[in-house]
Coordinates of C-alpha atoms and ligand atoms in Angstrom, one line a residue:
Chain S
X1 CA 25.2 -25.0 -11.9
X2 CA 25.5 -22.5 -9.1
X3 CA 28.4 -20.9 -10.7
X4 CA 26.5 -20.2 -13.9
X5 CA 23.6 -18.7 -11.8
X6 CA 25.9 -16.4 -10.0
X7 CA 27.5 -15.2 -13.3
X8 CA 24.1 -14.5 -14.7
X9 CA 23.2 -12.7 -11.6
X10 CA 26.1 -10.3 -11.9
X11 CA 25.3 -9.5 -15.5
X12 CA 21.7 -8.8 -14.5
X13 CA 22.7 -6.7 -11.5
X14 CA 24.6 -4.4 -13.9
X15 CA 21.5 -4.0 -16.0
X16 CA 19.3 -3.4 -13.0
X17 CA 21.6 -0.8 -11.5
X18 CA 20.5 2.8 -12.0
X19 CA 16.9 1.9 -12.6
X20 CA 16.0 2.6 -9.0
X21 CA 12.8 4.6 -8.3
X22 CA 12.0 5.4 -11.9
X23 CA 8.9 3.4 -11.8
X24 CA 5.3 4.5 -12.1
X25 CA 3.6 3.7 -8.8
X26 CA 0.5 1.6 -8.6
X27 CA -1.5 4.5 -7.2
X28 CA -0.3 6.7 -10.1
X29 CA -1.2 4.1 -12.7
X30 CA -4.6 3.5 -11.2
X31 CA -5.4 7.2 -11.0
X32 CA -4.3 7.7 -14.6
X33 CA -6.8 5.1 -15.6
X34 CA -9.5 6.6 -13.4
X35 CA -8.8 10.1 -14.9
X36 CA -8.8 8.9 -18.5
X37 CA -12.1 7.2 -17.9
X38 CA -13.7 10.2 -16.2
X39 CA -16.9 11.3 -18.0
X40 CA -17.8 14.6 -16.3
X41 CA -21.1 16.5 -17.1
X42 CA -20.7 20.1 -18.0
X43 CA -21.4 21.1 -14.5
X44 CA -18.1 19.8 -13.2
X45 CA -14.4 20.6 -14.0
X46 CA -11.1 19.4 -12.7
X47 CA -8.0 21.5 -12.4
X48 CA -4.4 20.4 -11.9
X49 CA -2.2 23.1 -10.3
X50 CA 0.8 20.9 -11.0
X51 CA 0.0 18.7 -14.0
X52 CA 2.8 16.3 -13.2
X53 CA 1.1 15.5 -9.8
X54 CA -2.1 13.8 -10.7
X55 CA -2.6 12.7 -7.1
X56 CA -3.6 16.3 -6.1
X57 CA -6.2 18.3 -7.9
X58 CA -9.3 20.4 -7.5
X59 CA -12.8 19.8 -8.6
X60 CA -15.3 22.6 -9.3
X61 CA -19.1 21.8 -9.2
X62 CA -21.6 24.2 -10.6
X63 CA -25.0 22.7 -9.9
X64 CA -27.6 23.5 -12.6
X65 CA -30.5 22.3 -10.6
X66 CA -31.6 22.1 -7.0
X67 CA -31.2 24.4 -4.1
X68 CA -27.6 25.1 -4.8
X69 CA -28.1 26.1 -8.4
X70 CA -26.0 29.1 -9.4
X71 CA -23.2 28.3 -7.0
X72 CA -19.7 27.4 -7.7
X73 CA -18.1 25.0 -5.2
X74 CA -14.5 24.0 -5.0
X75 CA -13.1 20.8 -3.6
X76 CA -9.5 19.5 -3.2
X77 CA -8.7 15.9 -3.9
X78 CA -5.7 14.3 -2.3
X79 CA -5.1 10.7 -3.5
X80 CA -3.0 8.7 -1.0
X81 CA -0.2 6.4 -2.2
X82 CA -2.3 3.6 -0.7
X83 CA -5.1 4.3 -3.3
X84 CA -7.3 2.4 -4.1
X85 CA -6.9 0.6 -0.8
X86 CA -7.8 3.9 0.9
X87 CA -10.3 6.5 -0.4
X88 CA -9.3 9.9 -1.8
X89 CA -9.2 12.6 0.8
X90 CA -11.7 15.3 -0.3
X91 CA -12.4 18.7 1.3
X92 CA -14.4 21.7 0.4
X93 CA -12.2 24.8 0.3
X94 CA -15.0 27.3 1.0
X95 CA -17.1 27.9 4.1
X96 CA -20.5 26.9 3.0
X97 CA -24.0 26.2 4.5
X98 CA -24.7 22.5 3.9
X99 CA -26.0 19.8 6.2
X100 CA -23.4 17.3 5.1
X101 CA -20.4 19.6 4.9
X102 CA -19.0 21.3 8.0
X103 CA -17.6 24.8 8.3
X104 CA -14.1 23.4 7.9
X105 CA -14.9 21.7 4.6
X106 CA -15.1 18.1 5.9
X107 CA -17.6 16.1 3.8
X108 CA -19.9 13.4 5.0
X109 CA -20.2 11.0 2.1
X110 CA -20.4 7.3 2.9
X111 CA -18.1 6.2 0.0
X112 CA -15.4 8.5 1.2
X113 CA -15.2 6.7 4.5
X114 CA -17.2 3.7 5.8
X115 CA -18.4 2.4 2.5
X116 CA -15.2 3.0 0.4
X117 CA -14.1 -0.1 -1.5
X118 CA -11.1 -0.5 -3.9
X119 CA -13.5 -1.3 -6.8
X120 CA -15.0 2.2 -6.5
X121 CA -13.3 4.8 -8.7
X122 CA -12.9 8.5 -9.0
X123 CA -16.1 8.8 -11.1
X124 CA -18.1 7.3 -8.3
X125 CA -16.7 9.8 -5.7
X126 CA -17.3 12.8 -8.0
X127 CA -20.9 11.7 -8.8
X128 CA -21.4 11.2 -5.1
X129 CA -20.3 14.8 -4.4
X130 CA -22.5 16.2 -7.0
X131 CA -25.4 14.3 -5.5
X132 CA -24.9 16.1 -2.2
X133 CA -25.8 19.4 -3.8
X134 CA -28.9 18.0 -5.5
X135 CA -30.1 16.1 -2.5
X136 CA -28.6 17.4 0.7
X137 CA -29.8 15.1 3.5
X138 CA -30.6 15.8 7.1
X139 CA -29.9 12.2 8.3
X140 CA -26.1 12.4 8.0
X141 CA -25.5 15.8 9.5
X142 CA -22.0 17.4 9.7
X143 CA -23.5 20.8 10.2
X144 CA -26.1 20.2 12.8
X145 CA -27.9 23.5 12.5
X146 CA -28.2 23.3 8.7
X147 CA -29.5 19.7 9.1
X148 CA -32.0 20.8 11.7
X149 CA -33.2 23.7 9.4
X150 CA -33.6 21.3 6.5
X151 CA -35.6 18.8 8.6
X152 CA -37.9 21.3 10.3
X153 CA -38.4 23.9 7.7
X154 CA -37.5 23.1 4.1
X155 CA -38.5 26.5 2.8
X156 CA -36.5 28.3 5.5
X157 CA -33.6 26.1 4.7
X158 CA -33.8 27.1 1.0
X159 CA -33.8 30.7 1.9
X160 CA -30.8 30.1 4.2
X161 CA -28.9 28.4 1.3
X162 CA -29.6 31.4 -1.0
X163 CA -28.4 33.9 1.6
X164 CA -25.3 31.9 2.6
X165 CA -24.4 31.5 -1.1
X166 CA -24.6 35.2 -1.5
X167 CA -22.1 35.7 1.3
X168 CA -24.7 36.5 3.9
X169 CA -25.1 35.2 7.5
X170 CA -27.2 32.4 8.8
X171 CA -27.6 32.3 12.6
X172 CA -24.6 34.5 13.3
X173 CA -22.4 32.5 10.9
X174 CA -21.1 34.4 7.9
X175 CA -20.5 32.3 4.8
X176 CA -18.4 32.7 1.7
X177 CA -19.9 34.1 -1.4
X178 CA -20.0 31.3 -3.9
X179 CA -22.3 32.6 -6.6
X180 CA -21.1 32.3 -10.2
X181 CA -22.3 35.8 -11.1
Chain Z
X1 CA 27.8 -26.7 29.6
X2 CA 27.1 -30.4 29.3
X3 CA 23.7 -32.0 29.5
X4 CA 23.1 -35.7 30.1
X5 CA 21.8 -37.3 26.9
X6 CA 20.1 -40.6 27.0
X7 CA 21.3 -42.9 24.2
X8 CA 21.3 -46.6 23.9
X9 CA 24.8 -47.8 24.4
X10 CA 25.0 -49.6 21.0
X11 CA 24.1 -46.4 19.1
X12 CA 26.7 -43.9 18.4
X13 CA 25.9 -40.6 20.0
X14 CA 25.5 -37.9 17.4
X15 CA 28.3 -35.4 17.4
X16 CA 27.3 -32.2 18.9
X17 CA 27.3 -29.9 15.9
X18 CA 25.0 -32.3 13.9
X19 CA 22.6 -33.3 16.6
X20 CA 20.5 -30.2 16.2
X21 CA 19.8 -31.0 12.6
X22 CA 19.3 -34.8 12.9
X23 CA 15.5 -34.6 12.6
X24 CA 15.7 -32.0 9.9
X25 CA 18.0 -34.3 7.9
X26 CA 15.5 -37.1 8.1
X27 CA 13.2 -34.8 6.2
X28 CA 15.8 -33.4 3.9
X29 CA 17.4 -36.6 2.9
X30 CA 14.5 -39.1 2.8
X31 CA 11.7 -39.2 0.4
X32 CA 8.2 -38.9 1.9
X33 CA 4.8 -39.7 0.5
X34 CA 4.3 -36.2 -1.0
X35 CA 7.8 -35.7 -2.3
X36 CA 8.0 -34.7 -5.9
X37 CA 10.3 -37.3 -7.4
X38 CA 11.6 -35.0 -10.1
X39 CA 12.8 -32.0 -8.1
X40 CA 13.7 -33.8 -4.9
X41 CA 17.4 -34.5 -4.4
X42 CA 18.1 -36.7 -1.4
X43 CA 21.9 -36.3 -1.5
X44 CA 23.9 -34.2 0.8
X45 CA 24.3 -31.7 -2.1
X46 CA 20.7 -30.6 -1.6
X47 CA 21.4 -29.8 2.0
X48 CA 24.5 -27.8 1.1
X49 CA 22.6 -26.0 -1.7
X50 CA 20.0 -25.0 0.9
X51 CA 22.7 -23.8 3.2
X52 CA 24.0 -21.5 0.4
X53 CA 20.7 -19.9 -0.2
X54 CA 20.4 -16.3 0.7
X55 CA 17.1 -15.2 2.3
X56 CA 15.8 -11.8 3.0
X57 CA 13.4 -11.2 6.0
X58 CA 11.5 -7.9 5.8
X59 CA 10.5 -6.7 9.3
X60 CA 12.1 -7.5 12.6
X61 CA 9.0 -6.9 14.8
X62 CA 6.6 -9.4 16.2
X63 CA 6.5 -11.6 13.2
X64 CA 10.1 -10.9 12.2
X65 CA 11.5 -12.1 15.5
X66 CA 9.7 -15.4 15.1
X67 CA 10.6 -15.7 11.4
X68 CA 14.3 -15.2 12.0
X69 CA 14.4 -17.7 14.8
X70 CA 12.4 -20.3 12.8
X71 CA 14.6 -19.9 9.7
X72 CA 17.8 -20.2 11.6
X73 CA 16.5 -23.4 13.2
X74 CA 15.3 -24.7 9.9
X75 CA 18.8 -24.9 8.6
X76 CA 19.2 -21.7 6.6
X77 CA 22.6 -20.2 7.0
X78 CA 22.6 -16.9 5.2
X79 CA 19.9 -14.6 6.2
X80 CA 19.5 -10.8 5.8
X81 CA 17.0 -8.8 7.8
X82 CA 15.8 -5.2 7.1
X83 CA 13.9 -3.0 9.4
X84 CA 14.1 0.8 10.0
X85 CA 12.5 0.7 13.5
X86 CA 14.2 1.0 16.9
X87 CA 13.1 -1.1 19.9
X88 CA 10.4 0.4 22.1
X89 CA 9.6 -0.8 25.6
X90 CA 6.1 -1.9 24.5
X91 CA 7.7 -4.4 22.1
X92 CA 9.3 -6.5 24.8
X93 CA 6.2 -8.6 25.7
X94 CA 6.3 -10.5 22.3
X95 CA 9.4 -9.5 20.4
X96 CA 11.5 -12.0 22.4
X97 CA 14.8 -11.3 20.8
X98 CA 14.9 -7.9 22.6
X99 CA 15.7 -7.1 26.2
X100 CA 15.2 -4.0 28.4
X101 CA 18.7 -2.9 27.7
X102 CA 18.1 -2.9 24.0
X103 CA 15.4 -0.2 24.1
X104 CA 16.3 2.5 21.6
X105 CA 18.6 0.3 19.5
X106 CA 18.0 -0.9 15.9
X107 CA 15.6 -3.9 15.7
X108 CA 17.4 -5.4 12.8
X109 CA 20.8 -5.2 14.5
X110 CA 19.8 -6.6 17.9
X111 CA 17.7 -9.4 16.3
X112 CA 20.5 -10.4 14.1
X113 CA 23.1 -10.5 16.9
X114 CA 20.7 -12.5 19.2
X115 CA 19.9 -15.2 16.7
X116 CA 23.5 -15.5 15.6
X117 CA 24.6 -16.1 19.2
X118 CA 21.9 -18.7 19.9
X119 CA 22.2 -20.7 16.6
X120 CA 25.8 -21.4 15.8
X121 CA 26.8 -21.3 12.2
X122 CA 24.1 -18.9 10.9
X123 CA 25.0 -15.5 9.5
X124 CA 22.4 -12.8 9.8
X125 CA 23.1 -9.5 8.1
X126 CA 21.1 -6.5 9.5
X127 CA 20.0 -3.5 7.4
X128 CA 18.8 -0.7 9.5
X129 CA 16.9 1.2 6.9
X130 CA 13.7 1.4 4.8
X131 CA 13.1 -1.1 2.1
X132 CA 12.7 1.7 -0.3
X133 CA 16.3 2.8 0.3
X134 CA 17.6 -0.4 -1.4
X135 CA 17.8 -0.7 -5.1
X136 CA 17.1 -3.6 -7.5
X137 CA 20.7 -4.8 -7.3
X138 CA 20.2 -5.4 -3.5
X139 CA 17.0 -7.5 -4.0
X140 CA 18.6 -9.4 -6.8
X141 CA 21.0 -11.2 -4.5
X142 CA 18.3 -13.2 -2.6
X143 CA 16.7 -16.5 -3.4
X144 CA 13.6 -16.1 -1.2
X145 CA 12.0 -13.0 0.4
X146 CA 9.9 -13.4 3.5
X147 CA 7.7 -10.5 4.8
X148 CA 6.6 -10.0 8.3
X149 CA 5.1 -6.5 8.0
X150 CA 2.2 -4.6 9.4
X151 CA 2.0 -2.1 6.6
X152 CA 0.2 -2.5 3.3
X153 CA 2.3 0.2 1.7
X154 CA 5.5 -1.7 2.4
X155 CA 4.0 -4.9 1.1
X156 CA 2.8 -3.3 -2.1
X157 CA 6.2 -1.8 -2.6
X158 CA 8.2 -5.0 -2.2
X159 CA 5.6 -6.8 -4.3
X160 CA 5.9 -4.5 -7.3
X161 CA 9.7 -4.4 -6.9
X162 CA 9.9 -8.2 -7.1
X163 CA 7.5 -8.4 -10.0
X164 CA 9.6 -5.8 -11.9
X165 CA 12.8 -7.8 -11.2
X166 CA 11.6 -10.8 -13.2
X167 CA 13.5 -11.3 -16.4
X168 CA 12.4 -14.3 -18.4
X169 CA 15.9 -14.8 -19.6
X170 CA 17.1 -15.4 -16.1
X171 CA 15.5 -17.9 -13.8
X172 CA 17.3 -16.5 -10.8
X173 CA 15.4 -13.3 -11.1
X174 CA 12.3 -14.9 -9.9
X175 CA 12.2 -14.5 -6.1
X176 CA 9.4 -16.4 -4.3
X177 CA 7.7 -14.0 -1.9
X178 CA 6.3 -15.4 1.3
X179 CA 4.1 -13.0 3.1
X180 CA 2.9 -13.3 6.7
X181 CA 0.4 -11.0 8.4
X182 CA -1.4 -11.0 11.7
X183 CA -4.2 -8.9 13.2
X184 CA -5.1 -9.9 16.7
X185 CA -6.2 -13.5 16.6
X186 CA -6.3 -13.6 12.8
X187 CA -3.5 -14.1 10.3
X188 CA -2.6 -15.3 6.9
X189 CA 0.4 -16.6 5.1
X190 CA 0.7 -16.7 1.4
X191 CA 3.2 -17.6 -1.3
X192 CA 3.7 -15.6 -4.4
X193 CA 5.8 -16.4 -7.5
X194 CA 6.0 -12.9 -8.9
X195 CA 4.5 -12.6 -12.4
X196 CA 3.4 -16.3 -12.4
X197 CA 0.9 -16.4 -9.6
X198 CA -1.6 -14.0 -8.0
X199 CA 0.4 -11.1 -6.3
X200 CA -0.2 -8.8 -3.3
X201 CA -1.8 -6.2 -5.6
X202 CA -4.2 -8.9 -7.1
X203 CA -5.1 -9.7 -3.5
X204 CA -5.6 -6.2 -2.2
X205 CA -9.3 -6.8 -1.6
X206 CA -8.3 -9.4 1.0
X207 CA -7.2 -6.6 3.3
X208 CA -10.3 -5.2 4.8
X209 CA -9.9 -1.4 4.8
X210 CA -9.8 0.1 8.3
X211 CA -13.3 0.1 9.7
X212 CA -14.4 3.7 9.6
X213 CA -17.2 5.4 11.4
X214 CA -19.3 7.9 9.4
X215 CA -18.0 11.4 9.8
X216 CA -21.4 12.7 10.8
X217 CA -21.5 10.2 13.7
X218 CA -18.2 11.6 15.0
X219 CA -19.4 15.1 14.5
X220 CA -22.9 14.9 16.1
X221 CA -23.6 11.7 18.1
X222 CA -20.4 10.1 19.4
X223 CA -21.3 6.9 21.3
X224 CA -17.9 5.4 22.1
X225 CA -14.6 6.7 23.4
X226 CA -13.0 5.9 20.0
X227 CA -15.5 8.2 18.4
X228 CA -14.3 11.1 20.6
X229 CA -10.7 10.3 19.7
X230 CA -11.4 10.1 16.0
X231 CA -13.2 13.4 16.2
X232 CA -10.2 15.0 17.9
X233 CA -7.9 13.4 15.3
X234 CA -9.8 14.2 12.2
X235 CA -11.8 17.4 13.0
X236 CA -10.4 19.2 16.0
X237 CA -6.8 18.9 14.9
X238 CA -7.6 20.2 11.4
X239 CA -9.6 23.1 12.8
X240 CA -7.1 24.2 15.4
X241 CA -3.8 23.0 13.9
X242 CA -1.9 23.2 17.3
X243 CA 1.2 22.0 15.5
X244 CA 2.1 22.4 11.8
X245 CA 2.0 18.6 11.1
X246 CA 0.6 15.8 13.2
X247 CA 3.3 13.4 14.3
X248 CA 1.8 10.1 15.7
X249 CA 5.0 9.4 17.6
X250 CA 5.2 12.8 19.3
X251 CA 3.9 12.5 22.9
X252 CA 3.0 16.2 22.9
X253 CA 0.8 15.7 19.9
X254 CA -0.9 12.6 21.3
X255 CA -1.5 14.5 24.6
X256 CA -3.2 17.3 22.8
X257 CA -5.5 14.9 21.0
X258 CA -6.1 13.0 24.3
X259 CA -7.2 16.2 26.1
X260 CA -9.5 17.2 23.3
X261 CA -11.0 13.7 23.2
X262 CA -11.4 13.6 26.9
X263 CA -13.2 17.0 27.0
X264 CA -15.6 15.8 24.2
X265 CA -16.2 12.5 26.0
X266 CA -17.2 14.4 29.1
X267 CA -19.6 16.6 27.2
X268 CA -21.4 13.4 25.9
X269 CA -21.1 11.4 29.1
X270 CA -18.8 8.8 27.5
X271 CA -16.2 7.1 29.6
X272 CA -13.0 5.2 28.6
X273 CA -10.9 7.8 26.8
X274 CA -7.3 7.2 28.0
X275 CA -3.9 8.3 26.7
X276 CA -3.1 4.8 25.5
X277 CA -6.4 4.3 23.8
X278 CA -5.8 7.7 22.0
X279 CA -2.4 6.4 20.9
X280 CA -4.0 3.1 19.8
X281 CA -6.8 4.7 17.7
X282 CA -4.5 7.4 16.1
X283 CA -1.9 4.9 15.1
X284 CA -4.5 2.3 14.3
X285 CA -2.9 -0.3 16.6
X286 CA -4.5 -3.6 16.7
X287 CA -3.4 -5.6 19.8
X288 CA -0.7 -8.1 18.7
X289 CA -1.1 -11.6 20.0
X290 CA 2.2 -13.5 20.4
X291 CA 0.8 -16.9 19.6
X292 CA -0.8 -15.7 16.3
X293 CA 2.6 -14.3 15.3
X294 CA 4.2 -17.7 16.2
X295 CA 1.7 -19.7 14.2
X296 CA 1.9 -17.5 11.1
X297 CA 5.7 -17.2 11.2
X298 CA 6.0 -21.0 11.5
X299 CA 3.7 -21.4 8.5
X300 CA 5.8 -18.9 6.5
X301 CA 9.1 -20.6 7.4
X302 CA 7.6 -24.0 6.6
X303 CA 6.9 -22.7 3.1
X304 CA 10.4 -21.3 2.7
X305 CA 11.8 -24.7 3.8
X306 CA 9.6 -26.6 1.3
X307 CA 10.5 -24.2 -1.6
X308 CA 14.2 -24.5 -0.8
X309 CA 14.3 -28.3 -0.4
X310 CA 11.5 -29.6 -2.6
X311 CA 10.8 -32.1 0.3
X312 CA 7.1 -31.4 0.1
X313 CA 4.8 -29.4 -2.1
X314 CA 4.6 -25.8 -1.1
X315 CA 1.9 -23.2 -1.4
X316 CA 2.1 -21.2 -4.5
X317 CA 1.0 -22.6 -7.9
X318 CA -2.2 -24.3 -6.7
X319 CA -3.4 -23.1 -3.3
X320 CA -1.5 -20.0 -2.4
X321 CA -3.2 -18.4 0.5
X322 CA -3.7 -19.8 4.0
X323 CA -5.9 -17.9 6.4
X324 CA -5.9 -18.6 10.1
X325 CA -8.4 -17.5 12.7
X326 CA -8.1 -18.1 16.4
X327 CA -11.1 -16.0 17.4
X328 CA -13.5 -18.9 18.0
X329 CA -11.5 -22.0 18.6
X330 CA -9.1 -22.6 15.7
X331 CA -9.8 -22.5 12.0
X332 CA -7.7 -22.5 8.9
X333 CA -8.7 -22.4 5.3
X334 CA -6.3 -22.7 2.4
X335 CA -7.4 -21.7 -1.1
X336 CA -6.2 -20.5 -4.5
X337 CA -6.5 -16.8 -5.0
X338 CA -6.6 -16.2 -8.8
X339 CA -4.2 -13.9 -10.6
X340 CA -6.0 -10.9 -12.0
X341 CA -5.3 -10.2 -15.7
X342 CA -5.9 -6.5 -15.0
X343 CA -3.7 -6.3 -12.0
X344 CA -1.8 -2.9 -12.2
X345 CA 1.4 -4.6 -11.0
X346 CA 1.6 -8.2 -12.4
X347 CA -1.1 -7.9 -15.1
X348 CA 1.2 -5.7 -17.1
X349 CA 4.9 -6.3 -16.7
X350 CA 7.0 -3.5 -18.1
X351 CA 8.1 -4.4 -21.6
X352 CA 11.2 -3.0 -23.1
X353 CA 10.7 -0.7 -26.0
X354 CA 13.3 0.9 -28.2
X355 CA 12.6 4.4 -29.3
X356 CA 14.4 7.1 -31.2
X357 CA 14.7 10.0 -28.6
X358 CA 14.6 12.4 -31.5
X359 CA 11.0 11.5 -32.3
X360 CA 8.4 14.0 -31.1
X361 CA 5.8 12.8 -28.5
X362 CA 3.2 13.0 -31.2
X363 CA 5.1 10.7 -33.5
X364 CA 5.7 8.4 -30.5
X365 CA 1.9 8.2 -29.8
X366 CA 1.2 7.4 -33.5
X367 CA 3.7 4.6 -33.3
X368 CA 1.9 3.2 -30.2
X369 CA -1.2 2.7 -32.3
X370 CA 0.7 0.4 -34.6
X371 CA 2.0 -1.9 -31.9
X372 CA 0.2 -5.2 -32.1
X373 CA -0.1 -5.8 -28.3
X374 CA -1.4 -2.4 -27.6
X375 CA -3.2 -0.8 -30.6
X376 CA -3.7 2.3 -28.6
X377 CA -6.0 4.8 -30.1
X378 CA -6.1 7.4 -27.4
X379 CA -3.2 6.7 -25.1
X380 CA -2.5 8.7 -22.0
X381 CA 1.1 8.6 -20.8
X382 CA 3.0 9.3 -17.6
X383 CA 6.4 8.6 -16.1
X384 CA 7.1 8.5 -12.4
X385 CA 8.0 12.2 -12.4
X386 CA 5.9 13.7 -15.3
X387 CA 2.5 13.6 -16.7
X388 CA 3.6 13.3 -20.3
X389 CA 0.2 13.4 -22.1
X390 CA -3.4 12.9 -20.9
X391 CA -6.2 12.7 -23.4
X392 CA -8.7 13.7 -20.7
X393 CA -9.9 15.3 -18.5
X394 CA -9.9 18.4 -20.6
X395 CA -7.9 20.5 -18.1
X396 CA -5.0 18.0 -18.1
X397 CA -5.1 17.6 -21.9
X398 CA -4.7 21.4 -22.2
X399 CA -1.8 21.5 -19.8
X400 CA 0.0 18.6 -21.4
X401 CA -0.7 19.4 -25.1
X402 CA 2.5 21.5 -25.4
X403 CA 4.5 18.3 -24.9
X404 CA 3.2 16.9 -28.2
X405 CA 5.8 18.8 -30.2
X406 CA 8.7 18.1 -27.8
X407 CA 11.2 15.4 -28.5
X408 CA 11.0 12.2 -26.4
X409 CA 14.5 12.8 -25.2
X410 CA 13.3 16.0 -23.5
X411 CA 10.5 14.2 -21.7
X412 CA 12.0 10.9 -20.6
X413 CA 15.4 9.6 -19.7
X414 CA 17.0 6.5 -21.3
X415 CA 15.8 3.5 -19.3
X416 CA 12.8 5.3 -17.7
X417 CA 9.5 3.5 -17.3
X418 CA 6.2 4.9 -18.6
X419 CA 2.6 3.9 -17.8
X420 CA 0.2 4.0 -20.7
X421 CA -3.6 3.8 -20.3
X422 CA -6.3 4.0 -22.9
X423 CA -10.1 4.1 -22.2
X424 CA -10.6 1.6 -25.1
X425 CA -8.6 -1.0 -23.2
X426 CA -11.0 -1.1 -20.3
X427 CA -9.0 -1.8 -17.2
X428 CA -5.7 -2.8 -18.8
X429 CA -2.7 -0.5 -18.5
X430 CA 0.7 -1.0 -20.2
X431 CA 4.1 -0.2 -18.9
X432 CA 7.1 0.2 -21.1
X433 CA 10.7 0.7 -20.2
X434 CA 12.1 3.0 -22.9
X435 CA 15.5 2.5 -24.3
X436 CA 17.1 5.0 -26.6
X437 CA 18.1 3.5 -29.9
X438 CA 20.2 6.5 -30.8
X439 CA 21.9 9.3 -29.0
X440 CA 19.6 12.2 -28.2
X441 CA 20.4 15.5 -30.0
X442 CA 18.7 18.3 -28.1
X443 CA 18.8 20.7 -31.0
Ligands
ZN501 ZN1 -1.0 -8.9 -9.4

C-alpha cells in the first residue's frame, strides 16, 4: 500500500514541479472581482499606470454638486496582499483644504480604518470618498482649522474652499490649484 | 543515568526504549468507546505506519516549540520544521527550546537539534527559510501540515498552496492542515481538509482585524500613549520621511518614532510612552502567554495524533474549529465553520483547460462562453503577472483591449494559471490552469 502511494507521489511531484508561483493570488482575484463590479458615476474615473498591477491605481473625483463642485481630486489606492482582511490604503495626492483630509493627503474615513470589514468592497470605499466631498464633516477633523471653520462659519468655510481650490491661501497655508478649468 | 523505578516483582519491567511509549501504545493498540471500527487498525502495523508519516511544522516560535515537543512525544518520528526567523533574547521566556547562547541562530535549526537530543529516535529536519521559498514538490512529501504562525499572510499562503495541491486522482495529495493560533489569553485550533472542508480563506472573518483608532482621533485628540505612537507611525513618519523606508526591526527607526511620540505625549499631557511600547504598537505585538501556547499546541498535536492513528474522531468533517479563551476563567467552544461556496481559494479549484496557443485572446474569450460550467458572457481575465483583459472599469478595458488580437501563446505560458471573473456570476471566480494542446507558433 505504502509503496503504491510513494510511486504516485513521485509521478505527481514531476507534474507539480515548475508550477511554482504562477498562481493568481487571493488578493488579486478579489480585487479583479471588485473592479469588474465597479459601477462608477460619471464624476469618477480610475487610472492604472501599470495595467498589470491592479493592486495600485488612482481615482479621480470631480464632484458635480456641493462645495467642492468644479474641482478635480486625485487619490492613490494601494491594495495590500492581505486584502480584504486589511483595507485599501488611500491617499489624496494634492494639498487640499478639507476638514477630513490633512495637508499630507491622509483621509479620515471610518471604513478605511476602524470600521473596515472584509465584506466591504472597493465600491463602498469609493462611494465613501465621494461622500466626503458632498458632506465634509466637522466632527472627524484631520485638518483642525478647516473643521473649525466649517463648524463656526459655514459661509466663510465655503469661501475658503473656493479660494483654496483656485490655488490660493487660507490662513497662511497655500493650497494646490485643483480646478478643472 | 539510572532512576529507581517501582515495579511489582511479578511484572516484567518494560525495556527502556519502549517504556516511554507504553501509555501511548495503550491508546494506539486498543479500541476505545469512540474508535471508528472501520478505519482503526489495532495491529503493530498501524503504529509503524504512523512512525513513517512525515509531518511539517510551520513556525518554530512560541507555538512551534510546543508543537515540536508534543509531536515528538506523541510518537511521530519524521518531522520537518520551517521558520525563517533567528532567536531573539525576548523569545527566551517562552520558547523553551532556546538558550541564551542560541541568540542570533536559526530557530528551526536550534529547535530541531534540541528535540532530537531529548527524544531519542525522532528525526527533525530544519528549513531556515520562508514558506514561499519552497515549491509544490516540497509540500507534496508531507502527510500532515501543522501551523503555529502569528501571521495571517503566511496562513493564507500555505492554505491556498495546500488547496491547489489537491488532485482528485491522488489521495495522497490531500494534506490535512492543522492550524493553531494564540493572542494573549485567547487561542484557536482548527483542522482543514483542503477542498473538502472550510478553509482558512473561508474563515477569514474569524480573525478580527487589528483594532484601529480613527485617524482624526490620532490627529487631533490623542488620549492614550498608543495614540501618540500611532500618530508618529502613520502621520509624522510619512510627513518627515527620516529614512527612505520604515524598518520595524531597525532600532534607529523605532527610536525616531519613540522620540516623536514622546514629544507629542508631553504636548497632550499623556504619560506612558516608552521605547518598548513603541516597538509593541508599531509591530502590533500582542503579549504572548506561554500557557495559551501550550494548550493550543497540545490541541493541535492531539488532532494530528487522531488523524494519523484513527484512534478517536478528529476535528475536521463535522466540528472543525475549537476556540479557547482564558480571559475569564476557562472557556472552550467547538463548532463547525461552514465551507463557503464563493471562497476565492477553495470555492474554485483551478481546473485544467486545454487551449490552442495559436488562438487569439478574442477567440479564447468566445470559447469561454460555450463552457457549460462557466457560460461567461463578459469575462475578465488575469494571470499572476498580467492583466490579460478587463471588461471594466473603462480605463483598464482600454489598456487591455490591444491584447484581444494577440495569440494566447504570447499572453500566457504553458501551465500557467488564470483567474476569470464575470459580474454575471456574482461572487464566483473561476481559475484555470492552461495547458497548450499544440506547440505555439509565434508568427
Ligand atoms: Zn475556502
